[in-house]
Tab-separated table of C-alpha atoms in Angstrom:
chain	number	residue	atom	x	y	z
X	192	MET	CA	34.704	7.459	24.033
X	193	ASP	CA	31.468	7.176	26.844
X	194	THR	CA	31.177	10.841	28.212
X	195	ILE	CA	30.696	11.083	31.970
X	196	VAL	CA	29.439	14.380	33.841
X	197	PHE	CA	29.935	15.005	37.120
X	198	VAL	CA	28.656	17.907	39.032
X	199	ASP	CA	29.277	18.675	42.699
X	200	ASN	CA	29.866	22.377	44.611
X	201	ASP	CA	32.513	20.721	46.941
X	202	SER	CA	35.661	20.670	45.451
X	203	LYS	CA	37.029	18.373	47.607
X	204	TRP	CA	34.427	15.681	46.658
X	205	ILE	CA	35.502	16.985	42.913
X	206	ALA	CA	39.140	16.241	43.496
X	207	ASN	CA	38.082	12.758	45.130
X	208	TYR	CA	35.926	11.390	41.715
X	209	LYS	CA	39.167	12.661	39.812
X	210	ARG	CA	41.357	10.626	41.479
X	211	MET	CA	39.319	7.537	42.261
X	212	LEU	CA	38.708	7.715	38.251
X	213	THR	CA	42.319	8.073	37.346
X	214	PRO	CA	42.694	4.412	36.269
X	215	LEU	CA	39.619	4.985	34.115
X	216	ARG	CA	41.041	8.236	32.326
X	217	LYS	CA	41.391	5.517	28.657
X	218	GLU	CA	38.498	4.091	28.667
X	219	LEU	CA	35.806	7.004	30.235
X	220	ASN	CA	35.740	10.958	29.219
X	221	CYS	CA	35.023	12.774	32.862
X	222	VAL	CA	33.937	16.223	32.457
X	223	TYR	CA	33.607	17.765	35.760
X	224	PHE	CA	31.667	20.749	37.052
X	225	HIS	CA	30.609	22.917	40.187
X	226	GLN	CA	27.489	24.670	38.734
X	227	PRO	CA	24.983	22.748	37.724
X	228	GLU	CA	24.114	25.744	35.132
X	229	GLU	CA	27.824	24.810	33.615
X	230	ALA	CA	26.680	21.078	32.700
X	231	MET	CA	23.297	21.622	31.393
X	232	GLU	CA	25.833	24.417	29.310
X	233	PHE	CA	27.757	21.236	28.530
X	234	MET	CA	25.101	18.885	27.841
X	235	SER	CA	23.124	21.085	25.508
X	236	THR	CA	26.211	20.481	22.747
X	237	HIS	CA	27.843	17.265	23.966
X	238	PRO	CA	25.743	13.621	24.036
X	239	THR	CA	26.345	12.820	27.307
X	240	GLU	CA	26.183	9.038	28.558
X	241	VAL	CA	25.748	9.176	31.991
X	242	LEU	CA	25.020	12.697	34.570
X	243	VAL	CA	26.691	11.719	38.344
X	244	SER	CA	25.401	14.723	40.536
X	245	GLU	CA	25.475	16.035	43.997
X	246	LEU	CA	21.803	15.736	44.854
X	247	ASP	CA	21.949	18.938	48.185
X	248	MET	CA	23.400	21.709	46.488
X	249	PRO	CA	22.244	25.432	46.966
X	250	VAL	CA	20.334	27.496	44.179
X	251	MET	CA	19.701	24.828	41.870
X	252	SER	CA	19.419	20.976	43.960
X	253	GLY	CA	20.891	17.639	42.017
X	254	ARG	CA	17.039	16.847	41.991
X	255	GLU	CA	15.819	20.032	40.469
X	256	LEU	CA	19.378	19.378	37.491
X	257	PHE	CA	17.775	15.762	37.032
X	258	GLU	CA	14.390	16.942	35.874
X	259	MET	CA	16.076	19.499	33.671
X	260	VAL	CA	18.384	17.119	32.172
X	261	ASP	CA	15.179	14.820	31.498
X	262	LEU	CA	13.813	17.185	28.794
X	263	LEU	CA	17.270	17.980	27.582
X	264	SER	CA	18.896	14.652	27.128
X	265	PRO	CA	16.110	12.152	28.120
X	266	ALA	CA	18.244	9.168	26.824
X	267	THR	CA	21.028	10.002	29.468
X	268	VAL	CA	21.356	8.045	32.756
X	269	LYS	CA	21.619	9.286	35.934
X	270	VAL	CA	22.996	8.051	38.999
X	271	GLY	CA	22.591	10.715	42.265
X	272	ILE	CA	25.379	11.309	45.134
X	273	THR	CA	24.084	11.824	48.730
X	274	GLN	CA	24.995	11.706	52.817
X	275	VAL	CA	22.704	9.497	54.746
X	276	ARG	CA	20.876	11.272	57.219
X	277	ASP	CA	18.204	9.074	57.543
X	278	VAL	CA	16.199	6.071	55.775
X	279	ALA	CA	13.437	8.256	55.631
X	280	ASP	CA	15.117	10.844	53.326
X	281	THR	CA	17.401	8.326	51.491
X	282	LEU	CA	13.654	5.929	50.496
X	283	ALA	CA	12.259	9.726	49.535
X	284	ILE	CA	14.729	10.405	47.389
X	285	LEU	CA	14.391	7.057	45.248
X	286	ASN	CA	10.535	7.718	45.240
X	287	GLN	CA	10.892	11.315	43.907
X	288	ILE	CA	13.141	11.016	41.531
X	289	LYS	CA	14.195	8.683	37.790
X	290	ILE	CA	17.562	7.900	38.472
X	291	HIS	CA	19.388	4.242	37.791
X	292	LYS	CA	21.905	4.568	41.199
X	293	LEU	CA	21.981	6.653	44.451
X	294	ILE	CA	25.631	6.370	45.751
X	295	LEU	CA	25.902	7.366	49.516
X	296	LYS	CA	28.428	9.407	50.792
X	297	PRO	CA	30.971	9.128	52.293
X	298	PHE	CA	33.060	6.498	50.486
X	299	PHE	CA	36.446	5.570	50.178
X	300	VAL	CA	36.885	3.098	48.184
X	301	ALA	CA	37.108	4.094	44.155
X	302	GLU	CA	34.942	0.789	43.491
X	303	GLU	CA	32.031	2.201	45.464
X	304	LEU	CA	32.208	4.893	42.534
X	305	ILE	CA	33.513	3.092	39.744
X	306	VAL	CA	31.034	-0.067	39.621
X	307	PRO	CA	27.704	2.145	39.878
X	308	ILE	CA	29.089	4.480	37.253
X	309	ARG	CA	29.890	1.116	34.803
X	310	ALA	CA	26.700	0.075	35.305
X	311	ALA	CA	25.384	3.266	34.488
X	312	VAL	CA	27.131	3.215	31.298
X	313	GLU	CA	26.140	-0.498	30.273
X	314	HIS	CA	22.541	0.672	30.975
X	315	TYR	CA	22.785	3.923	28.775
X	316	LYS	CA	23.889	1.200	26.286
X	317	GLU	CA	21.126	-1.400	26.663
X	318	ASN	CA	17.940	1.419	26.371
X	319	LEU	CA	20.561	2.552	23.134
X	320	LYS	CA	19.740	-1.094	21.805
X	321	LYS	CA	16.407	-1.099	22.967
X	322	GLU	CA	15.636	2.037	21.133
X	323	GLN	CA	17.719	1.053	17.827
X	324	VAL	CA	15.759	-2.250	17.578
X	325	ILE	CA	12.049	-0.327	18.833
X	326	LYS	CA	12.959	1.578	15.637
X	327	ARG	CA	13.789	-0.557	13.004
X	328	VAL	CA	10.575	-2.133	14.528
X	329	GLU	CA	8.779	1.079	13.640
X	330	GLU	CA	10.317	1.275	10.325
X	331	LYS	CA	9.038	-1.809	9.695
X	332	LEU	CA	5.416	-1.738	10.627
X	333	GLN	CA	5.524	1.383	8.045
X	334	GLU	CA	7.140	-0.511	5.291
X	335	LEU	CA	4.155	-3.359	6.277
X	336	ASN	CA	1.398	-0.503	6.861
X	337	GLN	CA	2.917	0.905	3.382
X	338	GLU	CA	2.736	-2.304	1.781
X	339	THR	CA	-1.178	-2.800	3.266
X	340	GLU	CA	-2.270	0.243	1.681
X	341	GLN	CA	-0.710	-0.623	-1.835
X	342	LEU	CA	-3.093	-4.147	-1.600
X	343	MET	CA	-5.941	-2.606	0.264
X	344	GLY	CA	-5.528	-0.235	-3.400
X	345	LYS	CA	-5.518	-3.296	-5.806
X	346	MET	CA	-8.009	-5.010	-3.778
X	347	GLU	CA	-10.438	-1.797	-4.328
X	348	GLU	CA	-8.776	-1.961	-8.256
X	349	LYS	CA	-10.204	-5.567	-8.373
X	350	LYS	CA	-13.746	-4.924	-6.462
X	351	GLN	CA	-14.438	-2.303	-9.134
X	352	GLY	CA	-13.810	-4.563	-11.779
X	353	TYR	CA	-16.062	-7.180	-9.725
X	354	ASP	CA	-18.394	-4.536	-9.487
X	355	ARG	CA	-18.463	-4.600	-13.155
X	356	ILE	CA	-19.143	-8.093	-13.586
X	357	LEU	CA	-21.963	-7.863	-11.362
X	358	ASN	CA	-23.887	-5.162	-12.687
X	359	ALA	CA	-23.212	-6.303	-16.706
X	360	MET	CA	-25.026	-10.048	-15.492
X	361	LEU	CA	-27.614	-8.214	-13.405
X	362	GLY	CA	-28.350	-6.092	-16.614
X	363	MET	CA	-27.992	-9.209	-19.155
X	364	ALA	CA	-29.944	-11.238	-16.387
X	365	GLU	CA	-33.130	-8.266	-17.249
X	366	VAL	CA	-32.788	-8.405	-20.289
X	367	ASP	CA	-33.578	-12.440	-20.386
X	368	LEU	CA	-36.012	-12.621	-18.266
X	369	SER	CA	-37.889	-9.021	-20.017
X	370	LEU	CA	-37.857	-11.358	-23.302
X	371	PRO	CA	-39.971	-14.312	-23.984
X	372	VAL	CA	-37.376	-17.238	-23.255
X	373	ALA	CA	-40.157	-19.383	-21.948
X	374	ASP	CA	-41.647	-19.894	-25.141
X	375	PHE	CA	-38.464	-20.969	-26.970
X	376	ASP	CA	-38.087	-24.752	-27.920
X	377	VAL	CA	-35.140	-26.891	-26.257
X	378	GLU	CA	-32.404	-26.802	-28.903
X	379	LYS	CA	-33.006	-22.589	-29.159
X	380	LYS	CA	-32.951	-22.836	-24.997
X	381	GLU	CA	-29.864	-24.703	-25.314
X	382	ALA	CA	-28.006	-22.314	-27.625
X	383	VAL	CA	-28.842	-19.647	-25.607
X	384	LYS	CA	-27.505	-21.163	-22.121
X	385	ALA	CA	-24.406	-22.378	-24.487
X	386	PHE	CA	-23.945	-18.491	-25.289
X	387	CYS	CA	-24.218	-17.550	-21.792
X	388	ALA	CA	-22.088	-19.902	-20.556
X	389	GLU	CA	-19.264	-18.614	-22.739
X	390	LEU	CA	-20.033	-14.886	-21.824
X	391	LEU	CA	-19.324	-15.921	-18.159
X	392	ARG	CA	-16.544	-17.935	-18.729
X	393	GLU	CA	-14.694	-15.274	-20.685
X	394	PHE	CA	-15.953	-13.281	-17.686
X	395	PHE	CA	-13.627	-14.890	-15.417
X	396	GLN	CA	-11.011	-15.024	-18.207
X	397	TYR	CA	-10.550	-11.236	-18.239
X	398	TYR	CA	-11.439	-10.095	-14.673
X	399	MET	CA	-10.455	-12.921	-12.154
X	400	TYR	CA	-7.622	-14.100	-14.235
X	401	GLU	CA	-6.800	-10.852	-15.585
X	402	LYS	CA	-5.233	-11.789	-18.810
X	403	LYS	CA	-1.543	-10.161	-18.671
X	404	ASN	CA	-1.225	-7.489	-21.214
X	405	LEU	CA	-2.970	-5.387	-24.019
X	406	ILE	CA	-0.698	-6.961	-26.609
X	407	PHE	CA	-1.821	-10.255	-25.059
X	408	HIS	CA	-5.315	-9.621	-24.746
X	409	LEU	CA	-4.860	-8.206	-28.728
X	410	ASN	CA	-3.391	-11.428	-29.557
X	411	TYR	CA	-5.927	-13.365	-28.054
X	412	LEU	CA	-8.651	-11.909	-29.992
X	413	LYS	CA	-7.468	-12.111	-32.906
X	414	ASN	CA	-6.331	-15.740	-33.097
X	415	LYS	CA	-10.011	-16.911	-31.816
X	416	PHE	CA	-12.092	-14.739	-34.402
X	417	HIS	CA	-10.086	-13.514	-37.058
X	418	HIS	CA	-10.212	-16.287	-39.766
X	419	PRO	CA	-10.006	-14.570	-43.419
X	420	ARG	CA	-9.967	-18.007	-45.586
X	421	SER	CA	-13.407	-18.324	-44.335
X	422	SER	CA	-14.665	-14.658	-44.483
X	423	CYS	CA	-14.548	-13.960	-41.025
X	424	GLU	CA	-12.046	-10.832	-40.311
X	425	PHE	CA	-11.521	-9.371	-36.852
X	426	HIS	CA	-8.880	-6.173	-37.269
X	427	ILE	CA	-7.829	-4.253	-34.681
X	428	GLN	CA	-6.255	-0.868	-34.611
X	429	ASN	CA	-4.054	-0.017	-31.750
X	430	LYS	CA	-3.964	4.107	-31.553
X	431	VAL	CA	-2.848	4.280	-27.867
X	432	ARG	CA	0.872	4.870	-27.255
X	433	GLU	CA	0.656	4.366	-23.636
X	434	GLU	CA	0.034	1.971	-21.217
X	435	ILE	CA	-3.800	1.299	-20.120
X	436	PRO	CA	-4.481	0.620	-16.508
X	437	VAL	CA	-5.503	-3.092	-16.167
X	438	THR	CA	-8.794	-2.156	-14.533
X	439	VAL	CA	-9.670	0.162	-18.277
X	440	MET	CA	-8.087	-2.885	-20.381
X	441	ASN	CA	-9.994	-5.681	-18.971
X	442	ARG	CA	-13.180	-3.797	-19.821
X	443	ILE	CA	-11.879	-2.647	-23.297
X	444	ALA	CA	-10.146	-6.296	-24.377
X	445	TYR	CA	-14.118	-7.825	-23.557
X	446	VAL	CA	-16.075	-5.294	-25.337
X	447	MET	CA	-14.068	-6.411	-28.353
X	448	PHE	CA	-14.853	-10.003	-27.704
X	449	LEU	CA	-18.617	-9.330	-27.197
X	450	ALA	CA	-18.159	-8.741	-30.678
X	451	GLY	CA	-16.314	-11.129	-32.076
X	452	PHE	CA	-18.200	-13.859	-30.124
X	453	LEU	CA	-21.906	-12.299	-31.305
X	454	CYS	CA	-20.745	-12.445	-34.528
X	455	GLU	CA	-18.927	-15.328	-34.454
X	456	THR	CA	-22.005	-17.433	-32.932
X	457	CYS	CA	-24.872	-15.988	-35.110
X	458	GLN	CA	-23.255	-15.547	-38.451
X	459	GLU	CA	-21.164	-17.325	-41.467
X	460	LYS	CA	-19.509	-14.729	-42.432
X	461	TYR	CA	-18.833	-10.858	-40.681
X	462	HIS	CA	-15.760	-8.066	-40.841
X	463	ILE	CA	-15.492	-6.341	-37.792
X	464	GLU	CA	-13.074	-3.206	-37.189
X	465	ASN	CA	-12.320	-2.247	-33.523
X	466	ILE	CA	-10.231	1.097	-33.064
X	467	LEU	CA	-8.907	2.040	-29.649
X	468	GLU	CA	-8.127	5.392	-29.429
X	469	ALA	CA	-6.803	7.916	-26.112
X	470	GLU	CA	-8.396	11.106	-25.266
X	471	ALA	CA	-7.732	13.563	-22.622
X	472	ASP	CA	-9.433	11.884	-19.473
X	473	GLY	CA	-9.547	8.041	-20.679
X	474	TYR	CA	-10.062	5.667	-24.093
X	475	VAL	CA	-12.357	5.342	-26.828
X	476	LEU	CA	-13.275	2.009	-28.775
X	477	VAL	CA	-14.805	2.754	-31.923
X	478	LEU	CA	-16.409	-0.882	-33.179
X	479	LYS	CA	-17.982	-1.505	-36.686
X	480	TYR	CA	-19.198	-4.363	-38.049
X	481	ASP	CA	-21.212	-6.075	-40.358
X	482	TRP	CA	-21.930	-9.709	-41.267
X	483	GLU	CA	-23.573	-11.620	-44.394
X	484	PRO	CA	-27.210	-13.656	-43.283
X	485	GLY	CA	-26.091	-17.147	-43.015
X	486	ALA	CA	-27.249	-20.956	-41.672
X	487	LYS	CA	-25.130	-20.764	-38.970
X	488	GLY	CA	-26.393	-21.270	-35.186
X	489	ILE	CA	-29.327	-20.226	-34.429
X	490	THR	CA	-29.694	-17.142	-36.641
X	491	ARG	CA	-32.641	-18.030	-38.602
X	492	ASP	CA	-34.594	-18.032	-35.669
X	493	LEU	CA	-35.207	-14.042	-35.368
X	494	GLU	CA	-36.505	-13.760	-31.656
X	495	ALA	CA	-33.218	-15.802	-30.332
X	496	HIS	CA	-30.823	-13.677	-32.629
X	497	LYS	CA	-31.987	-10.306	-31.202
X	498	LEU	CA	-32.261	-11.664	-27.334
X	499	MET	CA	-28.293	-12.449	-27.994
X	500	GLN	CA	-27.521	-8.722	-29.487
X	501	ARG	CA	-29.510	-7.201	-26.610
X	502	MET	CA	-27.639	-8.894	-23.894
X	503	ILE	CA	-24.179	-7.844	-26.037
X	504	ARG	CA	-25.432	-4.440	-25.973
X	505	GLU	CA	-26.414	-4.361	-22.387
X	506	LEU	CA	-22.971	-5.741	-21.474
X	507	MET	CA	-21.030	-3.504	-23.905
X	508	ARG	CA	-23.409	-0.481	-21.865
X	509	THR	CA	-22.508	-1.424	-18.469
X	510	LEU	CA	-18.599	-1.864	-18.871
X	511	SER	CA	-18.072	1.238	-20.556
X	512	ASP	CA	-18.595	4.802	-19.031
X	513	ARG	CA	-20.531	6.051	-21.569
X	514	MET	CA	-21.816	4.516	-25.028
X	515	ALA	CA	-23.327	5.890	-28.267
X	516	GLU	CA	-24.265	3.458	-31.289
X	517	GLY	CA	-25.925	3.393	-34.369
X	518	ALA	CA	-27.036	1.634	-37.225
X	519	GLY	CA	-25.919	2.634	-41.317
X	520	GLU	CA	-23.355	1.372	-43.294
X	521	PRO	CA	-21.419	-1.196	-42.227
X	522	ASP	CA	-24.716	-2.923	-39.969
X	523	TYR	CA	-23.635	-1.438	-36.679
X	524	VAL	CA	-21.728	1.352	-35.147
X	525	ALA	CA	-20.707	2.066	-31.407
X	526	ARG	CA	-18.441	4.008	-29.705
X	527	LEU	CA	-17.411	3.059	-26.308
X	528	TYR	CA	-16.151	5.422	-23.761
X	529	PHE	CA	-13.309	4.207	-20.886
X	530	ARG	CA	-12.253	6.963	-18.549
X	531	LYS	CA	-8.954	6.259	-16.380
X	532	GLU	CA	-9.903	5.810	-13.024
X	533	GLY	CA	-12.715	3.396	-14.044
X	534	ALA	CA	-15.170	5.121	-11.768
X	535	GLY	CA	-18.663	5.618	-12.425
X	536	VAL	CA	-21.200	4.724	-15.220
X	537	GLU	CA	-23.131	7.121	-17.679
X	538	SER	CA	-24.817	4.970	-19.898
X	539	GLY	CA	-26.378	7.108	-23.077
X	540	HIS	CA	-27.004	6.877	-26.539
């Protein structure tokens, strides 16, 4: 039931209000006060839809009461009651006070009180609906802002991945340009060109299209490089017991691909061990591989072989946060470190 508070220091008018509003006693909860202070005390603990007050009262005027109620209960709709003295005074009241309706005394017909009160109640409900709509819109905007922040975070992750691609490709290009590729014959140039094209294609596979999870990566690599019947072995030991972030996982998997692709392209037979372990702040990939000299591809050409090796090592160094490598038994050993956040590069031996 809607609550209507009436304030008037004139007892006769309070009696008139009660009499005129008797037909609405089941529709409205009407509460009457002679003193503004009493009305404010009531409204501080009771939600009030409409406040109807005489404007011309001693001690605290209706105008002052409305100003106080704006702070106490800003949603309450205000209806003023005053006697007509002159048009100028009435216009001044309307201009100076934020009220929904102004009822002029004297009035003798109940509708002159009931109609503006009902209009005020309806106005309160309309304002409430608008506030609810605004609240829902604000909540939706908040959800959209959160989704936008999440998307921005994902975009930043992708950007870091693309930056890795760019840096690796620049490193590869730098190595390429630093060697006498121009002296290669047509066959060797075409072989190196095909080698680089495959590197780029796999970049897009790992970074642009993001091949699923780590299990998918490992199965893909084993299917591609593990051929025991041909004496080409590609082993992976995954000692990590947690989910690896995508931006780190893609780099680790691509580094494994680099080792396999180099051996597959340049050697008849090879044996590769990939050991992935977790560390306090990231992961380490221990890479071991050896091979038997053969006639596959262009391995007989020492300069072309060195070029491919340098390309692969430069890519590995760029994609990892730190890299240490050495030769021995087996032929090549490297430890590559990947921080979980994937930020920054600390290249080293």
